[in-house]
PDB file of C-alpha atoms in Angstrom:
ATOM      1  CA  UNK A   1       0.000   0.000   0.000  1.00  0.00           C
ATOM      2  CA  UNK A   2       1.453   3.383  -0.970  1.00  0.00           C
ATOM      3  CA  UNK A   3       0.340   5.516   1.985  1.00  0.00           C
ATOM      4  CA  UNK A   4       2.518   8.294   3.328  1.00  0.00           C
ATOM      5  CA  UNK A   5       1.784  10.801   6.110  1.00  0.00           C
ATOM      6  CA  UNK A   6       3.663  14.041   6.485  1.00  0.00           C
ATOM      7  CA  UNK A   7       3.512  17.138   8.647  1.00  0.00           C
ATOM      8  CA  UNK A   8       1.674  19.912   6.875  1.00  0.00           C
ATOM      9  CA  UNK A   9       1.819  23.667   7.275  1.00  0.00           C
ATOM     10  CA  UNK A  10      -1.368  25.728   7.095  1.00  0.00           C
ATOM     11  CA  UNK A  11       0.310  28.490   5.090  1.00  0.00           C
ATOM     12  CA  UNK A  12       1.971  26.177   2.572  1.00  0.00           C
ATOM     13  CA  UNK A  13      -0.569  23.346   2.370  1.00  0.00           C
ATOM     14  CA  UNK A  14      -3.803  25.257   2.897  1.00  0.00           C
ATOM     15  CA  UNK A  15      -5.082  24.439  -0.603  1.00  0.00           C
ATOM     16  CA  UNK A  16      -4.927  20.653  -0.126  1.00  0.00           C
ATOM     17  CA  UNK A  17      -6.211  20.812   3.465  1.00  0.00           C
ATOM     18  CA  UNK A  18      -9.140  23.033   2.513  1.00  0.00           C
ATOM     19  CA  UNK A  19      -9.998  20.971  -0.571  1.00  0.00           C
ATOM     20  CA  UNK A  20     -10.183  17.726   1.415  1.00  0.00           C
ATOM     21  CA  UNK A  21     -12.141  19.176   4.332  1.00  0.00           C
ATOM     22  CA  UNK A  22     -14.474  21.061   1.982  1.00  0.00           C
ATOM     23  CA  UNK A  23     -15.357  17.812   0.169  1.00  0.00           C
ATOM     24  CA  UNK A  24     -15.746  15.699   3.314  1.00  0.00           C
ATOM     25  CA  UNK A  25     -17.254  18.041   5.880  1.00  0.00           C
ATOM     26  CA  UNK A  26     -18.958  20.845   3.966  1.00  0.00           C
ATOM     27  CA  UNK A  27     -20.097  19.083   0.766  1.00  0.00           C
ATOM     28  CA  UNK A  28     -20.641  15.512   1.996  1.00  0.00           C
ATOM     29  CA  UNK A  29     -21.662  16.031   5.628  1.00  0.00           C
ATOM     30  CA  UNK A  30     -23.256  19.473   5.197  1.00  0.00           C
ATOM     31  CA  UNK A  31     -21.236  21.183   7.947  1.00  0.00           C
ATOM     32  CA  UNK A  32     -21.719  24.951   7.569  1.00  0.00           C
ATOM     33  CA  UNK A  33     -18.479  26.513   6.249  1.00  0.00           C
ATOM     34  CA  UNK A  34     -18.454  29.062   9.051  1.00  0.00           C
ATOM     35  CA  UNK A  35     -18.172  26.181  11.552  1.00  0.00           C
ATOM     36  CA  UNK A  36     -15.535  24.257   9.606  1.00  0.00           C
ATOM     37  CA  UNK A  37     -12.841  26.938   9.527  1.00  0.00           C
ATOM     38  CA  UNK A  38     -11.799  28.272  12.913  1.00  0.00           C
ATOM     39  CA  UNK A  39      -9.235  30.209  14.905  1.00  0.00           C
ATOM     40  CA  UNK A  40      -7.047  27.116  15.381  1.00  0.00           C
ATOM     41  CA  UNK A  41      -6.058  26.722  11.721  1.00  0.00           C
ATOM     42  CA  UNK A  42      -2.847  28.729  11.935  1.00  0.00           C
ATOM     43  CA  UNK A  43      -1.677  27.408  15.318  1.00  0.00           C
ATOM     44  CA  UNK A  44      -2.563  23.714  14.823  1.00  0.00           C
ATOM     45  CA  UNK A  45      -0.136  21.086  13.602  1.00  0.00           C
ATOM     46  CA  UNK A  46      -1.726  19.793  10.407  1.00  0.00           C
ATOM     47  CA  UNK A  47      -1.071  16.438   8.717  1.00  0.00           C
ATOM     48  CA  UNK A  48      -1.662  15.213   5.182  1.00  0.00           C
ATOM     49  CA  UNK A  49      -1.848  11.597   4.054  1.00  0.00           C
ATOM     50  CA  UNK A  50      -1.042  10.651   0.484  1.00  0.00           C
ATOM     51  CA  UNK A  51      -1.855   7.642  -1.661  1.00  0.00           C
ATOM     52  CA  UNK A  52       0.371   7.351  -4.728  1.00  0.00           C
ATOM     53  CA  UNK A  53       1.508  10.972  -4.288  1.00  0.00           C
ATOM     54  CA  UNK A  54      -2.069  12.306  -4.163  1.00  0.00           C
ATOM     55  CA  UNK A  55      -3.320  13.961  -0.949  1.00  0.00           C
ATOM     56  CA  UNK A  56      -6.349  11.941   0.210  1.00  0.00           C
ATOM     57  CA  UNK A  57      -6.778  12.936   3.846  1.00  0.00           C
ATOM     58  CA  UNK A  58      -5.957  15.378   6.565  1.00  0.00           C
ATOM     59  CA  UNK A  59      -6.115  15.848  10.317  1.00  0.00           C
ATOM     60  CA  UNK A  60      -4.757  18.206  12.915  1.00  0.00           C
ATOM     61  CA  UNK A  61      -3.531  18.393  16.489  1.00  0.00           C
ATOM     62  CA  UNK A  62      -4.302  21.467  18.559  1.00  0.00           C
ATOM     63  CA  UNK A  63      -3.287  22.579  22.021  1.00  0.00           C
ATOM     64  CA  UNK A  64      -3.925  20.267  24.918  1.00  0.00           C
ATOM     65  CA  UNK A  65      -3.700  17.169  22.733  1.00  0.00           C
ATOM     66  CA  UNK A  66      -6.930  17.561  20.791  1.00  0.00           C
ATOM     67  CA  UNK A  67      -7.063  15.625  17.529  1.00  0.00           C
ATOM     68  CA  UNK A  68      -9.531  17.038  15.072  1.00  0.00           C
ATOM     69  CA  UNK A  69     -10.694  17.591  11.528  1.00  0.00           C
ATOM     70  CA  UNK A  70      -9.773  14.035  10.510  1.00  0.00           C
ATOM     71  CA  UNK A  71     -11.048  13.598   6.961  1.00  0.00           C
ATOM     72  CA  UNK A  72     -10.414  10.993   4.272  1.00  0.00           C
ATOM     73  CA  UNK A  73     -11.783  11.549   0.765  1.00  0.00           C
ATOM     74  CA  UNK A  74     -14.704   9.243  -0.011  1.00  0.00           C
ATOM     75  CA  UNK A  75     -12.947   7.571  -2.937  1.00  0.00           C
ATOM     76  CA  UNK A  76      -9.962   6.723  -0.704  1.00  0.00           C
ATOM     77  CA  UNK A  77     -11.843   5.131   2.200  1.00  0.00           C
ATOM     78  CA  UNK A  78     -11.092   1.481   2.839  1.00  0.00           C
ATOM     79  CA  UNK A  79      -7.361   1.829   2.140  1.00  0.00           C
ATOM     80  CA  UNK A  80      -6.406   2.060   5.816  1.00  0.00           C
ATOM     81  CA  UNK A  81      -5.603   5.757   5.465  1.00  0.00           C
ATOM     82  CA  UNK A  82      -7.661   6.827   8.478  1.00  0.00           C
ATOM     83  CA  UNK A  83      -5.814   4.457  10.784  1.00  0.00           C
ATOM     84  CA  UNK A  84      -2.421   5.384   9.373  1.00  0.00           C
ATOM     85  CA  UNK A  85      -3.185   9.090   9.779  1.00  0.00           C
ATOM     86  CA  UNK A  86      -4.434   8.597  13.349  1.00  0.00           C
ATOM     87  CA  UNK A  87      -1.352   6.577  14.279  1.00  0.00           C
ATOM     88  CA  UNK A  88       0.984   9.273  12.953  1.00  0.00           C
ATOM     89  CA  UNK A  89      -0.875  12.064  14.780  1.00  0.00           C
ATOM     90  CA  UNK A  90      -0.697  10.080  18.037  1.00  0.00           C
ATOM     91  CA  UNK A  91       2.986   9.355  17.514  1.00  0.00           C
ATOM     92  CA  UNK A  92       3.691  13.035  16.876  1.00  0.00           C
ATOM     93  CA  UNK A  93       1.755  13.966  20.043  1.00  0.00           C
ATOM     94  CA  UNK A  94       3.683  11.414  22.109  1.00  0.00           C
ATOM     95  CA  UNK A  95       7.078  12.524  20.764  1.00  0.00           C
ATOM     96  CA  UNK A  96       6.040  16.130  21.467  1.00  0.00           C
ATOM     97  CA  UNK A  97       5.483  15.292  25.135  1.00  0.00           C
ATOM     98  CA  UNK A  98       1.739  14.733  25.244  1.00  0.00           C
ATOM     99  CA  UNK A  99       0.629  12.042  27.710  1.00  0.00           C
ATOM    100  CA  UNK A 100      -2.973  11.975  26.515  1.00  0.00           C
ATOM    101  CA  UNK A 101      -4.921  12.883  23.400  1.00  0.00           C
ATOM    102  CA  UNK A 102      -8.634  13.295  22.860  1.00  0.00           C
ATOM    103  CA  UNK A 103     -11.082  13.985  20.089  1.00  0.00           C
ATOM    104  CA  UNK A 104     -14.749  14.640  19.502  1.00  0.00           C
ATOM    105  CA  UNK A 105     -15.798  11.686  17.357  1.00  0.00           C
ATOM    106  CA  UNK A 106     -18.892  11.585  15.257  1.00  0.00           C
ATOM    107  CA  UNK A 107     -20.957   8.847  16.912  1.00  0.00           C
ATOM    108  CA  UNK A 108     -21.027   6.819  13.685  1.00  0.00           C
ATOM    109  CA  UNK A 109     -17.180   6.873  13.679  1.00  0.00           C
ATOM    110  CA  UNK A 110     -16.775   5.935  17.369  1.00  0.00           C
ATOM    111  CA  UNK A 111     -16.145   2.216  16.598  1.00  0.00           C
ATOM    112  CA  UNK A 112     -13.190   3.235  14.394  1.00  0.00           C
ATOM    113  CA  UNK A 113     -11.622   5.139  17.291  1.00  0.00           C
ATOM    114  CA  UNK A 114     -12.469   2.385  19.807  1.00  0.00           C
ATOM    115  CA  UNK A 115     -10.485  -0.083  17.675  1.00  0.00           C
ATOM    116  CA  UNK A 116      -7.584   2.364  17.914  1.00  0.00           C
ATOM    117  CA  UNK A 117      -7.740   2.262  21.721  1.00  0.00           C
ATOM    118  CA  UNK A 118      -9.776   5.401  22.380  1.00  0.00           C
ATOM    119  CA  UNK A 119     -12.501   5.236  25.035  1.00  0.00           C
ATOM    120  CA  UNK A 120     -15.694   7.280  25.079  1.00  0.00           C
ATOM    121  CA  UNK A 121     -16.060   9.649  28.013  1.00  0.00           C
ATOM    122  CA  UNK A 122     -19.184  11.602  28.735  1.00  0.00           C
ATOM    123  CA  UNK A 123     -22.506  11.942  27.039  1.00  0.00           C
ATOM    124  CA  UNK A 124     -23.269  12.405  23.366  1.00  0.00           C
ATOM    125  CA  UNK A 125     -23.552  16.020  22.228  1.00  0.00           C
ATOM    126  CA  UNK A 126     -24.354  17.885  19.040  1.00  0.00           C
ATOM    127  CA  UNK A 127     -21.651  19.697  17.099  1.00  0.00           C
ATOM    128  CA  UNK A 128     -22.305  21.202  13.664  1.00  0.00           C
ATOM    129  CA  UNK A 129     -25.649  19.362  13.632  1.00  0.00           C
ATOM    130  CA  UNK A 130     -23.946  15.943  14.025  1.00  0.00           C
ATOM    131  CA  UNK A 131     -24.006  13.726  17.127  1.00  0.00           C
ATOM    132  CA  UNK A 132     -20.537  13.439  18.717  1.00  0.00           C
ATOM    133  CA  UNK A 133     -18.891  11.854  21.746  1.00  0.00           C
ATOM    134  CA  UNK A 134     -15.611  12.775  23.403  1.00  0.00           C
ATOM    135  CA  UNK A 135     -13.016  10.002  23.247  1.00  0.00           C
ATOM    136  CA  UNK A 136      -9.720   9.816  25.124  1.00  0.00           C
ATOM    137  CA  UNK A 137      -6.485   7.880  24.706  1.00  0.00           C
ATOM    138  CA  UNK A 138      -3.547   7.644  27.102  1.00  0.00           C
ATOM    139  CA  UNK A 139      -0.394   7.549  25.022  1.00  0.00           C
ATOM    140  CA  UNK A 140       2.175   4.888  25.791  1.00  0.00           C
ATOM    141  CA  UNK A 141       5.191   3.408  24.067  1.00  0.00           C
ATOM    142  CA  UNK A 142       2.996   1.215  21.882  1.00  0.00           C
ATOM    143  CA  UNK A 143       1.282   2.467  18.777  1.00  0.00           C
ATOM    144  CA  UNK A 144      -2.500   2.812  18.737  1.00  0.00           C
ATOM    145  CA  UNK A 145      -4.082  -0.154  16.958  1.00  0.00           C
ATOM    146  CA  UNK A 146      -0.929  -2.214  16.740  1.00  0.00           C
ATOM    147  CA  UNK A 147      -2.845  -5.283  17.890  1.00  0.00           C
ATOM    148  CA  UNK A 148      -5.684  -4.938  15.402  1.00  0.00           C
ATOM    149  CA  UNK A 149      -5.378  -7.855  12.970  1.00  0.00           C
ATOM    150  CA  UNK A 150      -7.933  -6.980  10.348  1.00  0.00           C
ATOM    151  CA  UNK A 151      -8.675  -3.262  10.433  1.00  0.00           C
ATOM    152  CA  UNK A 152     -10.899  -3.218   7.352  1.00  0.00           C
ATOM    153  CA  UNK A 153     -13.483  -5.692   8.686  1.00  0.00           C
TER     154      UNK A 153
END
């Protein structure tokens, strides 16, 4: 599989990041654009994942260990890109000194994050008109999901 994750810079890579998130969140999931783009864009550490040199997904890490804006283009789902992206973000957080990370998962995506070792905490809530749940992960020396045998089941 030709997947590659790299650190991205909002100033340099904004076009690819915006294109992916526009397609996934605004066009596909109908998130209002004014809720998609926020004050964290310039300060967050962004990531891009590529398949055969084409950017197919993005995510970011903001202060306090919050993972967010994870998006994989529809035509690239099922390649394992989401897991690879999540693993790289967690590894970056761990190397940067974070002990814990968290995210607000769309409820329909919670099983994906549970397989990666995240645990739901708290009640479901609405964000951008979509039901979410907070999920937490304590970072250790082992990679998230390293024990998952068949991720694409």
